[in-house]
PDB file of C-alpha atoms and ligand atoms in Angstrom:
ATOM      1  CA  MET O  24       8.391 -22.255  -0.774  1.00  0.00           C
ATOM      2  CA  SER O  25       9.083 -19.444   1.215  1.00  0.00           C
ATOM      3  CA  ILE O  26       6.580 -17.038   2.466  1.00  0.00           C
ATOM      4  CA  ALA O  27       4.361 -14.978   0.477  1.00  0.00           C
ATOM      5  CA  ILE O  28       2.835 -11.976   2.007  1.00  0.00           C
ATOM      6  CA  PRO O  29      -0.353 -10.204   1.155  1.00  0.00           C
ATOM      7  CA  ILE O  30       0.172  -6.509   1.413  1.00  0.00           C
ATOM      8  CA  LEU O  31      -3.368  -4.922   1.995  1.00  0.00           C
ATOM      9  CA  MET O  32      -4.000  -1.376   0.361  1.00  0.00           C
ATOM     10  CA  TYR O  33      -6.658   0.751   1.891  1.00  0.00           C
ATOM     11  CA  HIS O  34      -7.497   4.375   1.152  1.00  0.00           C
ATOM     12  CA  GLN O  35     -10.703   5.724   3.158  1.00  0.00           C
ATOM     13  CA  VAL O  36     -12.729   4.353   5.995  1.00  0.00           C
ATOM     14  CA  THR O  37     -15.740   6.314   6.707  1.00  0.00           C
ATOM     15  CA  PRO O  38     -19.271   5.692   7.732  1.00  0.00           C
ATOM     16  CA  ARG O  39     -20.659   7.961   5.037  1.00  0.00           C
ATOM     17  CA  ILE O  40     -19.158   6.719   1.801  1.00  0.00           C
ATOM     18  CA  HIS O  41     -19.055   9.356  -1.060  1.00  0.00           C
ATOM     19  CA  PRO O  42     -20.559   7.288  -4.281  1.00  0.00           C
ATOM     20  CA  LYS O  43     -17.410   8.883  -6.519  1.00  0.00           C
ATOM     21  CA  PHE O  44     -14.925   7.376  -3.954  1.00  0.00           C
ATOM     22  CA  LEU O  45     -16.634   3.894  -3.601  1.00  0.00           C
ATOM     23  CA  PRO O  46     -13.763   1.864  -4.865  1.00  0.00           C
ATOM     24  CA  TYR O  47     -11.238   3.320  -2.383  1.00  0.00           C
ATOM     25  CA  SER O  48     -13.760   3.336   0.747  1.00  0.00           C
ATOM     26  CA  VAL O  49     -14.933   0.900   3.126  1.00  0.00           C
ATOM     27  CA  THR O  50     -17.170   1.423   6.082  1.00  0.00           C
ATOM     28  CA  PRO O  51     -15.725   1.021   9.700  1.00  0.00           C
ATOM     29  CA  GLN O  52     -18.152  -2.082  10.032  1.00  0.00           C
ATOM     30  CA  THR O  53     -16.350  -3.519   6.943  1.00  0.00           C
ATOM     31  CA  PHE O  54     -13.110  -2.722   8.251  1.00  0.00           C
ATOM     32  CA  LYS O  55     -13.644  -4.443  11.448  1.00  0.00           C
ATOM     33  CA  ILE O  56     -15.229  -7.442   9.696  1.00  0.00           C
ATOM     34  CA  HIS O  57     -11.766  -7.521   7.547  1.00  0.00           C
ATOM     35  CA  MET O  58      -9.586  -7.489  10.710  1.00  0.00           C
ATOM     36  CA  LYS O  59     -11.756 -10.230  12.216  1.00  0.00           C
ATOM     37  CA  ILE O  60     -11.186 -12.419   9.145  1.00  0.00           C
ATOM     38  CA  LEU O  61      -7.434 -11.575   9.309  1.00  0.00           C
ATOM     39  CA  GLU O  62      -7.703 -12.816  12.980  1.00  0.00           C
ATOM     40  CA  PHE O  63      -9.733 -15.881  12.313  1.00  0.00           C
ATOM     41  CA  PHE O  64      -7.496 -17.033   9.620  1.00  0.00           C
ATOM     42  CA  ARG O  65      -4.547 -16.338  12.013  1.00  0.00           C
ATOM     43  CA  PHE O  66      -2.887 -13.787  10.001  1.00  0.00           C
ATOM     44  CA  SER O  67      -0.141 -11.824  12.013  1.00  0.00           C
ATOM     45  CA  PRO O  68       0.239  -7.960  10.822  1.00  0.00           C
ATOM     46  CA  ILE O  69       3.826  -6.898  10.520  1.00  0.00           C
ATOM     47  CA  ASN O  70       5.595  -3.836   9.070  1.00  0.00           C
ATOM     48  CA  LEU O  71       7.772  -2.989   6.306  1.00  0.00           C
ATOM     49  CA  THR O  72      10.771  -3.144   8.694  1.00  0.00           C
ATOM     50  CA  GLN O  73      10.223  -6.754   9.493  1.00  0.00           C
ATOM     51  CA  LEU O  74       9.770  -7.555   5.898  1.00  0.00           C
ATOM     52  CA  LEU O  75      13.114  -5.932   5.129  1.00  0.00           C
ATOM     53  CA  ASP O  76      14.736  -7.756   7.986  1.00  0.00           C
ATOM     54  CA  TYR O  77      13.279 -10.882   6.805  1.00  0.00           C
ATOM     55  CA  ARG O  78      14.499 -10.307   3.398  1.00  0.00           C
ATOM     56  CA  ASN O  79      18.037  -9.559   4.480  1.00  0.00           C
ATOM     57  CA  GLY O  80      18.026 -12.697   6.507  1.00  0.00           C
ATOM     58  CA  LYS O  81      18.242 -10.941   9.894  1.00  0.00           C
ATOM     59  CA  THR O  82      15.077 -12.356  11.034  1.00  0.00           C
ATOM     60  CA  SER O  83      12.146 -14.828  10.564  1.00  0.00           C
ATOM     61  CA  LEU O  84       8.540 -13.884  10.060  1.00  0.00           C
ATOM     62  CA  PRO O  85       5.306 -15.457  11.801  1.00  0.00           C
ATOM     63  CA  LYS O  86       3.682 -18.097   9.693  1.00  0.00           C
ATOM     64  CA  LYS O  87       1.014 -16.328   8.108  1.00  0.00           C
ATOM     65  CA  PRO O  88       2.452 -12.292   7.804  1.00  0.00           C
ATOM     66  CA  VAL O  89       0.058  -9.591   6.038  1.00  0.00           C
ATOM     67  CA  ILE O  90       1.015  -6.021   5.922  1.00  0.00           C
ATOM     68  CA  ILE O  91      -1.974  -3.509   6.175  1.00  0.00           C
ATOM     69  CA  THR O  92      -1.391  -0.292   4.448  1.00  0.00           C
ATOM     70  CA  PHE O  93      -3.246   3.038   4.070  1.00  0.00           C
ATOM     71  CA  ASP O  94      -2.672   5.673   1.222  1.00  0.00           C
ATOM     72  CA  ASP O  95      -3.125   9.100   1.579  1.00  0.00           C
ATOM     73  CA  CYS O  96      -3.632   9.478   5.362  1.00  0.00           C
ATOM     74  CA  TYR O  97      -7.275  10.643   5.488  1.00  0.00           C
ATOM     75  CA  GLN O  98      -8.359  11.679   9.016  1.00  0.00           C
ATOM     76  CA  GLU O  99     -11.374   9.551   8.853  1.00  0.00           C
ATOM     77  CA  CYS O 100      -8.996   6.364   8.563  1.00  0.00           C
ATOM     78  CA  VAL O 101      -7.863   7.980  12.148  1.00  0.00           C
ATOM     79  CA  ASP O 102     -10.962   8.318  13.482  1.00  0.00           C
ATOM     80  CA  HIS O 103     -12.642   5.020  12.434  1.00  0.00           C
ATOM     81  CA  ALA O 104      -9.811   2.295  11.606  1.00  0.00           C
ATOM     82  CA  VAL O 105      -7.052   3.228  13.949  1.00  0.00           C
ATOM     83  CA  PRO O 106      -9.153   2.166  17.231  1.00  0.00           C
ATOM     84  CA  ILE O 107     -10.087  -0.940  15.604  1.00  0.00           C
ATOM     85  CA  LEU O 108      -6.428  -1.713  14.818  1.00  0.00           C
ATOM     86  CA  LEU O 109      -5.397  -0.783  18.305  1.00  0.00           C
ATOM     87  CA  GLU O 110      -8.082  -3.044  19.834  1.00  0.00           C
ATOM     88  CA  LYS O 111      -6.876  -5.872  17.885  1.00  0.00           C
ATOM     89  CA  GLY O 112      -3.201  -4.958  18.562  1.00  0.00           C
ATOM     90  CA  PHE O 113      -2.551  -4.654  14.994  1.00  0.00           C
ATOM     91  CA  THR O 114      -0.019  -2.754  13.121  1.00  0.00           C
ATOM     92  CA  ALA O 115      -0.130  -0.887   9.926  1.00  0.00           C
ATOM     93  CA  VAL O 116       1.631   1.530   7.674  1.00  0.00           C
ATOM     94  CA  PHE O 117       0.379   5.015   6.704  1.00  0.00           C
ATOM     95  CA  TYR O 118       1.888   6.705   3.477  1.00  0.00           C
ATOM     96  CA  MET O 119       1.659  10.617   3.786  1.00  0.00           C
ATOM     97  CA  PRO O 120       1.573  13.036   1.021  1.00  0.00           C
ATOM     98  CA  THR O 121       3.479  15.544   2.789  1.00  0.00           C
ATOM     99  CA  ASP O 122       2.093  18.663   1.041  1.00  0.00           C
ATOM    100  CA  TYR O 123      -1.260  18.233   2.433  1.00  0.00           C
ATOM    101  CA  ALA O 124      -0.542  17.567   5.853  1.00  0.00           C
ATOM    102  CA  GLY O 125      -3.532  19.144   7.782  1.00  0.00           C
ATOM    103  CA  LYS O 126      -5.275  20.134   4.495  1.00  0.00           C
ATOM    104  CA  ASP O 127      -7.649  18.538   1.932  1.00  0.00           C
ATOM    105  CA  SER O 128      -6.812  15.997  -0.624  1.00  0.00           C
ATOM    106  CA  HIS O 129      -7.011  18.558  -3.467  1.00  0.00           C
ATOM    107  CA  TRP O 130      -5.312  16.375  -5.830  1.00  0.00           C
ATOM    108  CA  ILE O 131      -8.653  14.378  -6.424  1.00  0.00           C
ATOM    109  CA  VAL O 132     -10.768  17.280  -7.184  1.00  0.00           C
ATOM    110  CA  PRO O 133      -9.674  17.419 -11.041  1.00  0.00           C
ATOM    111  CA  GLU O 134     -10.796  13.813 -11.522  1.00  0.00           C
ATOM    112  CA  LEU O 135     -13.691  13.415  -9.052  1.00  0.00           C
ATOM    113  CA  GLY O 136     -14.702  16.926  -7.739  1.00  0.00           C
ATOM    114  CA  ILE O 137     -14.451  16.020  -4.043  1.00  0.00           C
ATOM    115  CA  GLU O 138     -11.960  16.080  -1.510  1.00  0.00           C
ATOM    116  CA  PHE O 139     -11.213  14.638   2.038  1.00  0.00           C
ATOM    117  CA  PRO O 140      -9.416  16.074   5.151  1.00  0.00           C
ATOM    118  CA  ILE O 141      -5.854  14.703   5.592  1.00  0.00           C
ATOM    119  CA  ILE O 142      -4.247  14.223   8.979  1.00  0.00           C
ATOM    120  CA  SER O 143      -2.137  17.074  10.525  1.00  0.00           C
ATOM    121  CA  TRP O 144       1.728  16.640  11.666  1.00  0.00           C
ATOM    122  CA  LYS O 145       0.317  16.340  15.106  1.00  0.00           C
ATOM    123  CA  THR O 146      -1.815  13.334  14.359  1.00  0.00           C
ATOM    124  CA  LEU O 147       1.210  11.835  12.020  1.00  0.00           C
ATOM    125  CA  LYS O 148       3.408  12.124  15.117  1.00  0.00           C
ATOM    126  CA  HIS O 149       0.760  10.606  17.503  1.00  0.00           C
ATOM    127  CA  LEU O 150       0.387   7.706  14.824  1.00  0.00           C
ATOM    128  CA  ASP O 151       3.961   7.178  15.052  1.00  0.00           C
ATOM    129  CA  SER O 152       4.313   7.125  18.547  1.00  0.00           C
ATOM    130  CA  CYS O 153       1.522   4.793  18.983  1.00  0.00           C
ATOM    131  CA  GLY O 154       3.782   2.101  16.862  1.00  0.00           C
ATOM    132  CA  PHE O 155       2.245   2.644  13.489  1.00  0.00           C
ATOM    133  CA  GLN O 156       4.709   2.961  10.629  1.00  0.00           C
ATOM    134  CA  ILE O 157       4.737   6.103   8.465  1.00  0.00           C
ATOM    135  CA  GLY O 158       6.048   6.084   4.969  1.00  0.00           C
ATOM    136  CA  SER O 159       6.009   8.661   2.087  1.00  0.00           C
ATOM    137  CA  HIS O 160       3.427   9.038  -0.543  1.00  0.00           C
ATOM    138  CA  SER O 161       5.386  11.951  -2.253  1.00  0.00           C
ATOM    139  CA  MET O 162       4.857  15.570  -1.470  1.00  0.00           C
ATOM    140  CA  SER O 163       2.187  16.648  -3.796  1.00  0.00           C
ATOM    141  CA  HIS O 164       0.857  13.112  -4.981  1.00  0.00           C
ATOM    142  CA  PRO O 165       1.632  13.514  -8.711  1.00  0.00           C
ATOM    143  CA  HIS O 166       2.010  10.585 -11.323  1.00  0.00           C
ATOM    144  CA  LEU O 167       5.763  10.071 -10.796  1.00  0.00           C
ATOM    145  CA  SER O 168       6.132   8.620 -14.200  1.00  0.00           C
ATOM    146  CA  LYS O 169       4.881  11.633 -15.996  1.00  0.00           C
ATOM    147  CA  ILE O 170       7.046  14.272 -14.431  1.00  0.00           C
ATOM    148  CA  ASN O 171      10.724  14.917 -15.155  1.00  0.00           C
ATOM    149  CA  PRO O 172      13.553  13.247 -13.149  1.00  0.00           C
ATOM    150  CA  GLU O 173      14.445  16.524 -11.306  1.00  0.00           C
ATOM    151  CA  ALA O 174      10.959  16.984 -10.225  1.00  0.00           C
ATOM    152  CA  CYS O 175      10.630  13.196  -9.195  1.00  0.00           C
ATOM    153  CA  PHE O 176      13.668  13.375  -7.008  1.00  0.00           C
ATOM    154  CA  LYS O 177      12.458  16.640  -5.435  1.00  0.00           C
ATOM    155  CA  GLU O 178       9.049  14.744  -4.568  1.00  0.00           C
ATOM    156  CA  LEU O 179      10.550  11.696  -3.214  1.00  0.00           C
ATOM    157  CA  TYR O 180      13.735  13.095  -1.412  1.00  0.00           C
ATOM    158  CA  GLY O 181      11.883  16.149  -0.140  1.00  0.00           C
ATOM    159  CA  SER O 182       8.986  14.109   1.504  1.00  0.00           C
ATOM    160  CA  ARG O 183      11.614  11.751   2.985  1.00  0.00           C
ATOM    161  CA  LYS O 184      13.377  14.678   4.524  1.00  0.00           C
ATOM    162  CA  ILE O 185      10.441  16.516   5.815  1.00  0.00           C
ATOM    163  CA  LEU O 186       8.926  13.036   7.415  1.00  0.00           C
ATOM    164  CA  GLU O 187      12.323  12.540   9.032  1.00  0.00           C
ATOM    165  CA  GLU O 188      12.643  16.112  10.406  1.00  0.00           C
ATOM    166  CA  ARG O 189       8.777  15.892  11.842  1.00  0.00           C
ATOM    167  CA  LEU O 190       9.150  12.310  13.303  1.00  0.00           C
ATOM    168  CA  ASP O 191      12.824  12.614  14.457  1.00  0.00           C
ATOM    169  CA  HIS O 192      13.728   9.343  13.013  1.00  0.00           C
ATOM    170  CA  GLU O 193      14.653   7.702   9.613  1.00  0.00           C
ATOM    171  CA  VAL O 194      11.770   7.069   7.184  1.00  0.00           C
ATOM    172  CA  THR O 195      12.696   4.665   4.300  1.00  0.00           C
ATOM    173  CA  HIS O 196       9.424   3.368   3.036  1.00  0.00           C
ATOM    174  CA  LEU O 197       7.317   4.718  -0.291  1.00  0.00           C
ATOM    175  CA  ALA O 198       4.347   4.017  -1.845  1.00  0.00           C
ATOM    176  CA  TYR O 199       4.156   5.438  -5.268  1.00  0.00           C
ATOM    177  CA  PRO O 200       0.931   7.551  -5.849  1.00  0.00           C
ATOM    178  CA  TYR O 201      -1.522   6.269  -8.384  1.00  0.00           C
ATOM    179  CA  GLY O 202       0.900   2.958  -8.489  1.00  0.00           C
ATOM    180  CA  SER O 203       2.548   5.370 -11.079  1.00  0.00           C
ATOM    181  CA  PHE O 204       6.206   4.106 -11.649  1.00  0.00           C
ATOM    182  CA  ASN O 205       8.880   3.126 -14.370  1.00  0.00           C
ATOM    183  CA  GLU O 206      12.576   2.228 -14.192  1.00  0.00           C
ATOM    184  CA  CYS O 207      13.589   5.630 -13.919  1.00  0.00           C
ATOM    185  CA  VAL O 208      11.135   6.303 -10.958  1.00  0.00           C
ATOM    186  CA  ARG O 209      12.316   3.235  -9.171  1.00  0.00           C
ATOM    187  CA  ALA O 210      16.002   4.284  -9.677  1.00  0.00           C
ATOM    188  CA  ILE O 211      15.050   7.778  -8.117  1.00  0.00           C
ATOM    189  CA  ALA O 212      13.338   6.104  -5.252  1.00  0.00           C
ATOM    190  CA  ALA O 213      16.738   4.127  -4.425  1.00  0.00           C
ATOM    191  CA  GLU O 214      18.763   7.301  -4.764  1.00  0.00           C
ATOM    192  CA  ALA O 215      16.424   9.128  -2.627  1.00  0.00           C
ATOM    193  CA  GLY O 216      17.100   6.601  -0.034  1.00  0.00           C
ATOM    194  CA  TYR O 217      14.031   4.428   0.284  1.00  0.00           C
ATOM    195  CA  PHE O 218      14.595   0.664   0.934  1.00  0.00           C
ATOM    196  CA  THR O 219      10.959  -0.472   0.181  1.00  0.00           C
ATOM    197  CA  ALA O 220       8.532   1.121  -2.109  1.00  0.00           C
ATOM    198  CA  CYS O 221       4.953  -0.304  -2.824  1.00  0.00           C
ATOM    199  CA  THR O 222       3.192  -0.279  -6.325  1.00  0.00           C
ATOM    200  CA  THR O 223      -0.537  -1.120  -7.025  1.00  0.00           C
ATOM    201  CA  GLU O 224      -0.102  -4.468  -8.603  1.00  0.00           C
ATOM    202  CA  GLU O 225      -2.350  -7.224  -7.556  1.00  0.00           C
ATOM    203  CA  LEU O 226      -0.072  -9.781  -6.295  1.00  0.00           C
ATOM    204  CA  PHE O 227       0.987 -11.392  -3.041  1.00  0.00           C
ATOM    205  CA  SER O 228       4.703 -10.368  -2.063  1.00  0.00           C
ATOM    206  CA  SER O 229       7.263 -12.940  -2.376  1.00  0.00           C
ATOM    207  CA  PRO O 230      10.867 -13.363  -1.665  1.00  0.00           C
ATOM    208  CA  LEU O 231      11.470 -12.811  -5.442  1.00  0.00           C
ATOM    209  CA  ASP O 232      10.322  -9.454  -5.577  1.00  0.00           C
ATOM    210  CA  ASP O 233      12.070  -6.266  -5.947  1.00  0.00           C
ATOM    211  CA  LEU O 234      11.763  -4.347  -2.647  1.00  0.00           C
ATOM    212  CA  LEU O 235      11.327  -1.046  -4.717  1.00  0.00           C
ATOM    213  CA  LEU O 236       8.499  -2.705  -6.459  1.00  0.00           C
ATOM    214  CA  LEU O 237       6.410  -4.582  -3.812  1.00  0.00           C
ATOM    215  CA  PRO O 238       2.930  -5.411  -5.271  1.00  0.00           C
ATOM    216  CA  ARG O 239      -0.110  -4.965  -3.021  1.00  0.00           C
ATOM    217  CA  MET O 240      -3.623  -6.290  -3.051  1.00  0.00           C
ATOM    218  CA  ASP O 241      -6.227  -3.288  -3.489  1.00  0.00           C
ATOM    219  CA  VAL O 242      -9.139  -3.587  -1.028  1.00  0.00           C
ATOM    220  CA  LEU O 243     -12.034  -2.296  -3.032  1.00  0.00           C
ATOM    221  CA  GLY O 244     -15.173  -0.699  -1.394  1.00  0.00           C
ATOM    222  CA  TYR O 245     -17.669  -2.911  -3.533  1.00  0.00           C
ATOM    223  CA  MET O 246     -15.992  -6.122  -2.442  1.00  0.00           C
ATOM    224  CA  SER O 247     -18.279  -8.712  -0.292  1.00  0.00           C
ATOM    225  CA  ASN O 248     -16.511 -10.309   2.842  1.00  0.00           C
ATOM    226  CA  LEU O 249     -16.138 -13.505   0.689  1.00  0.00           C
ATOM    227  CA  ASP O 250     -14.174 -11.492  -2.036  1.00  0.00           C
ATOM    228  CA  PHE O 251     -11.845 -10.392   0.567  1.00  0.00           C
ATOM    229  CA  ILE O 252     -11.448 -13.995   2.001  1.00  0.00           C
ATOM    230  CA  LEU O 253     -10.684 -15.117  -1.640  1.00  0.00           C
ATOM    231  CA  LYS O 254      -8.293 -12.333  -2.133  1.00  0.00           C
ATOM    232  CA  LEU O 255      -6.365 -13.126   0.752  1.00  0.00           C
ATOM    233  CA  HIS O 256      -6.152 -16.815   0.002  1.00  0.00           C
ATOM    234  CA  ILE O 257      -6.590 -17.540  -3.770  1.00  0.00           C
ATOM    235  CA  GLN O 258      -5.844 -14.832  -5.968  1.00  0.00           C
ATOM    236  CA  GLY O 259      -2.352 -13.792  -4.341  1.00  0.00           C
ATOM    237  CA  SER O 260      -1.700 -17.245  -4.184  1.00  0.00           C
ATOM    238  CA  PHE O 261      -2.322 -18.046  -7.782  1.00  0.00           C
ATOM    239  CA  ASN O 262      -0.256 -14.990  -8.612  1.00  0.00           C
ATOM    240  CA  THR O 263       2.576 -15.919  -6.706  1.00  0.00           C
ATOM    241  CA  THR O 264       2.659 -19.502  -8.070  1.00  0.00           C
ATOM    242  CA  LEU O 265       3.068 -18.028 -11.288  1.00  0.00           C
ATOM    243  CA  ALA O 266       5.788 -15.824 -10.012  1.00  0.00           C
ATOM    244  CA  TRP O 267       7.495 -19.049  -8.660  1.00  0.00           C
ATOM    245  CA  LEU O 268       7.267 -20.903 -11.851  1.00  0.00           C
ATOM    246  CA  GLU O 269       8.527 -17.947 -13.707  1.00  0.00           C
ATOM    247  CA  TYR O 270      11.463 -18.022 -11.413  1.00  0.00           C
ATOM    248  CA  THR O 271      12.353 -21.801 -11.619  1.00  0.00           C
ATOM    249  CA  HIS O 272      11.368 -21.970 -15.312  1.00  0.00           C
ATOM    250  CA  GLY O 273      13.179 -19.777 -17.479  1.00  0.00           C
ATOM    251  CA  LYS O 274      11.171 -20.606 -20.407  1.00  0.00           C
ATOM    252  CA  ILE O 275       7.997 -19.232 -19.188  1.00  0.00           C
ATOM    253  CA  ARG O 276       9.564 -16.093 -17.666  1.00  0.00           C
ATOM    254  CA  GLY O 277       7.373 -12.870 -18.136  1.00  0.00           C
ATOM    255  CA  ILE O 278       3.959 -14.988 -18.028  1.00  0.00           C
ATOM    256  CA  ARG O 279       2.768 -12.498 -15.145  1.00  0.00           C
ATOM    257  CA  ARG O 280       3.541  -9.754 -17.395  1.00  0.00           C
ATOM    258  CA  ARG O 281       1.589 -11.132 -20.305  1.00  0.00           C
ATOM    259  CA  ILE O 282      -1.278 -11.918 -18.003  1.00  0.00           C
ATOM    260  CA  ARG O 283      -1.189  -8.499 -16.977  1.00  0.00           C
ATOM    261  CA  ARG O 284      -1.415  -7.019 -20.390  1.00  0.00           C
ATOM    262  CA  ILE O 285      -4.260  -9.480 -21.246  1.00  0.00           C
ATOM    263  CA  ARG O 286      -5.957  -8.159 -17.935  1.00  0.00           C
ATOM    264  CA  GLU O 287      -5.368  -4.425 -18.955  1.00  0.00           C
ATOM    265  CA  LYS O 288      -6.761  -5.115 -22.302  1.00  0.00           C
ATOM    266  CA  PHE O 289      -9.721  -6.655 -21.089  1.00  0.00           C
ATOM    267  CA  MET O 290     -10.204  -3.837 -18.519  1.00  0.00           C
ATOM    268  CA  ALA O 291      -9.703  -1.180 -21.266  1.00  0.00           C
ATOM    269  CA  SER O 292     -12.355  -2.509 -23.366  1.00  0.00           C
ATOM    270  CA  ASP O 293     -14.921  -2.936 -20.641  1.00  0.00           C
TER     271      ASP O 293
HETATM  272 ZN1  LIG G 322      -2.755   8.226  -3.116  1.00  0.00          ZN
END
């Protein structure tokens, strides 16, 4: 079967993890180990343009591609993760909530009572010039499936336009804040000019995926290094195999959706 790709989702990388933000934070030491694990298992980080070109039949991919993504553009990711990425020669994708450039992540306050500095436009431009890929994470980080279509279009089109103005080149990649999407949000993302959009569904990306609903593997702060290795090799492969079976065997179509529903029920009763 053709290539299945883990798209990893990081949020915060900090030496001082806030307990309330533990699921979304890893220390620089852990991040460094993760990058060493990728290197050890001969993964090759690529960006979304390479994935897109591959999906459009324009190019081939390395044998074991991986995509490293960061949501929210926390300043500490630039302070602590970027030097490690540069040292390894690894590329990554940074998703920016444009209303918060140079401010704090105020959208977390109602839920957790904490906030973290977000990078400035100058830093974003620097990341871009270093070869990292910049994508949109909307303007104000809303649950896109809970706002009206006009507001959703403004969030997606507006953030793309301001990123393009600031970076002086096309921006066509998106990550839905909170992984919140529905059919209408997906259609608006296409209308707003995006070629790819990432969700937070725990799967490897496979050639069967809708490019505007790319799944990602959440890297959680309480995962052990072994968990990370297993995530890279077993969990994603298992889910991707199911997706392949769905594709080739019409009768069991929807099995992933059913498993996801069971998992959500299980988690809700936790
Ligand atoms: Zn986010």
